Short mmCIF file of C-alpha atoms in Angstrom, two decimals:
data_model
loop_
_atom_site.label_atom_id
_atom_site.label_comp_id
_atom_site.label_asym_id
_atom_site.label_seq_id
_atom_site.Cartn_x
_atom_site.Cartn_y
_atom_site.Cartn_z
CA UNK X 1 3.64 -20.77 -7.91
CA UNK X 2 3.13 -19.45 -4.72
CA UNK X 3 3.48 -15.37 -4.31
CA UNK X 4 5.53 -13.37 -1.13
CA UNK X 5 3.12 -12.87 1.65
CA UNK X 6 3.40 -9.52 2.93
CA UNK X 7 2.29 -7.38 6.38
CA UNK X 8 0.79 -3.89 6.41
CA UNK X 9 0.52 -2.17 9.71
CA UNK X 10 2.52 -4.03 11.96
CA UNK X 11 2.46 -4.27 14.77
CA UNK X 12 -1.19 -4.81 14.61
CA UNK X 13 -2.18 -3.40 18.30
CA UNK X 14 -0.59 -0.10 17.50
CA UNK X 15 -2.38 0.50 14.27
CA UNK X 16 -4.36 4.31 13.63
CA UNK X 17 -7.38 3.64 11.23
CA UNK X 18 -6.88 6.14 8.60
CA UNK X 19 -9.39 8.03 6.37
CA UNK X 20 -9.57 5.21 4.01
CA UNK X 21 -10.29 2.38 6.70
CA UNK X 22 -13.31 4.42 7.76
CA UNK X 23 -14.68 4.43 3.68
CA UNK X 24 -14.08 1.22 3.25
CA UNK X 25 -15.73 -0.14 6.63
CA UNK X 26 -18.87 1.95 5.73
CA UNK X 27 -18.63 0.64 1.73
CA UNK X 28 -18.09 -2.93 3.16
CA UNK X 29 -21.40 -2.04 5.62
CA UNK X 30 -23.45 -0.67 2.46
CA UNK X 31 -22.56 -4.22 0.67
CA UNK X 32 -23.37 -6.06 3.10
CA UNK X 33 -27.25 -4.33 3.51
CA UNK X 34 -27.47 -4.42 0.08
CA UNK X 35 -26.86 -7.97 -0.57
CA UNK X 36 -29.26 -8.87 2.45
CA UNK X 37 -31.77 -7.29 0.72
CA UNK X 38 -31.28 -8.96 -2.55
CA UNK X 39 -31.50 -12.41 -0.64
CA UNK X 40 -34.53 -11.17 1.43
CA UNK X 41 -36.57 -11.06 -1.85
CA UNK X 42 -35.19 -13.96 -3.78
CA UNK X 43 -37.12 -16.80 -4.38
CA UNK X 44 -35.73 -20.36 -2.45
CA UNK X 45 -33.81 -22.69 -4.44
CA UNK X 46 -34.86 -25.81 -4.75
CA UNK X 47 -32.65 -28.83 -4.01
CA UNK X 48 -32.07 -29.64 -7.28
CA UNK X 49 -30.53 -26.46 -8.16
CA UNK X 50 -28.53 -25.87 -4.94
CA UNK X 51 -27.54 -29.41 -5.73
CA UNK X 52 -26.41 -27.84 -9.26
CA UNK X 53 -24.48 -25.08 -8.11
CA UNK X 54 -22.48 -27.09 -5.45
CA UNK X 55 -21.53 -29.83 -8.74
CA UNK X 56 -20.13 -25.89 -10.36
CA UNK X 57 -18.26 -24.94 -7.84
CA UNK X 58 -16.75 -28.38 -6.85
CA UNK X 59 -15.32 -29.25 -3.50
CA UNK X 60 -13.56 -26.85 -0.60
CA UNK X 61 -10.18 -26.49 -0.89
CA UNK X 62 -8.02 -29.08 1.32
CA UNK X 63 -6.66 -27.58 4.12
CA UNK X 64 -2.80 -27.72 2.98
CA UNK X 65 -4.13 -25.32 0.56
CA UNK X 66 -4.42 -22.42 2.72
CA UNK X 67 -2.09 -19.92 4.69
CA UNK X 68 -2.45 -18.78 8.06
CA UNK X 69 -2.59 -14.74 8.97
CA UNK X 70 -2.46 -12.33 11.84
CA UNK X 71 -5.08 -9.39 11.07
CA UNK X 72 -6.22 -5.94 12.94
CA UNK X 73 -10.25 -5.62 12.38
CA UNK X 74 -11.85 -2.21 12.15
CA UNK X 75 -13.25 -2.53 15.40
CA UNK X 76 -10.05 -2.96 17.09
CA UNK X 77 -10.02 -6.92 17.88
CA UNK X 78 -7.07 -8.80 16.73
CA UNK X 79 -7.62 -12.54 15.41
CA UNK X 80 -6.53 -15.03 13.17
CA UNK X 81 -7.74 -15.78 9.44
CA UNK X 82 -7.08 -18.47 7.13
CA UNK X 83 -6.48 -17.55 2.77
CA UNK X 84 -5.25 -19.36 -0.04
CA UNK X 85 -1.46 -19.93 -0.03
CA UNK X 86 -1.52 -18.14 -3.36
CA UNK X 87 -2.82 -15.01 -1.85
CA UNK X 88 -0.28 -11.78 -1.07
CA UNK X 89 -2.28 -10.15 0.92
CA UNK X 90 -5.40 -11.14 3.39
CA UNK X 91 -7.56 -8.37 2.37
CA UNK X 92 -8.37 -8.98 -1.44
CA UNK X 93 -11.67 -9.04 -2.96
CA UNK X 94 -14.58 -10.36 -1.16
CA UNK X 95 -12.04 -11.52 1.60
CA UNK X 96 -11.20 -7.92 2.95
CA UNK X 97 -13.26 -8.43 5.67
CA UNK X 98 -14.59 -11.12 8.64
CA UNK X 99 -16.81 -10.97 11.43
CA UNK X 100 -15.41 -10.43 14.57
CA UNK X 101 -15.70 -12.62 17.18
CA UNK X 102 -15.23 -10.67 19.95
CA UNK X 103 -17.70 -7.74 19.08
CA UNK X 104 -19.86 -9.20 16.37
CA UNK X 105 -19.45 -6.55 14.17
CA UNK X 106 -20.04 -7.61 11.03
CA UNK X 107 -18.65 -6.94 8.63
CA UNK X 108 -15.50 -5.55 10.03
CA UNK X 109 -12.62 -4.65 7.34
CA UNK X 110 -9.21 -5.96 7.87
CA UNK X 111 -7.30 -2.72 8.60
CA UNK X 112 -3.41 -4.44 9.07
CA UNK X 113 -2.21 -7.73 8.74
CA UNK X 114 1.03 -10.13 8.68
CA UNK X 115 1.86 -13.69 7.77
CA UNK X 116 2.03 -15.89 10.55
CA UNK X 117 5.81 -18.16 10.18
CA UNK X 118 5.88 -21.94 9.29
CA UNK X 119 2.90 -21.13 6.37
CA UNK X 120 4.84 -20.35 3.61
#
């Protein structure tokens, strides 16, 4: 069953980054130096085992599966972003932020957001 897609922040250009935009941007930034770190020092898979993990997690999703959405970055830039159809929102979980192509910063939460029509 598919859930009601909802917007936050609309309309997106006009959008004032609040208190907790700024804590999660520097949260998501944290992460994101953290995890680079953890990979820095890991040891390299070997082919087998990548081979392994990719059998685990099966295949992509098609692309029927997944809803199109308008979203505000931090940083200011406006773009589009694909989710699962089953998704409310844009911003859950490790999807609550992209890389912006205009800027590069990355990663740059998603601050506002809204369904685009004919997805669902």
């Amino acid at each position: 069953m598919e859930s009601k897609r909802v917007a936050q922040g609309v309309p997106l250009e006009e959008y004032q980054l609040t208190r907790a935009d700024h804590r999660r941007q520097q949260e998501a930034v944290a992460t994101a130096d953290w995890v680079q770190r953890q990979v820095a020092k890991a040891p390299r898979w070997s082919d087998e085992k990548f081979k392994a993990i990719q059998e685990l997690l099966g295949s992509p999703p098609h692309p029927s599966e997944f809803a199109r959405w308008r979203v505000r970055l931090y940083c200011g830039h406006v773009r589009e972003v694909r989710r699962l159809r089953g998704q409310e929102r844009p911003d859950g979980g490790v999807t609550d932020h992209e890389r912006c192509g205009e800027c590069g910063l990355d990663p740059s939460v998603i601050v506002a957001f809204e369904p685009l029509a004919g997805d669902g």
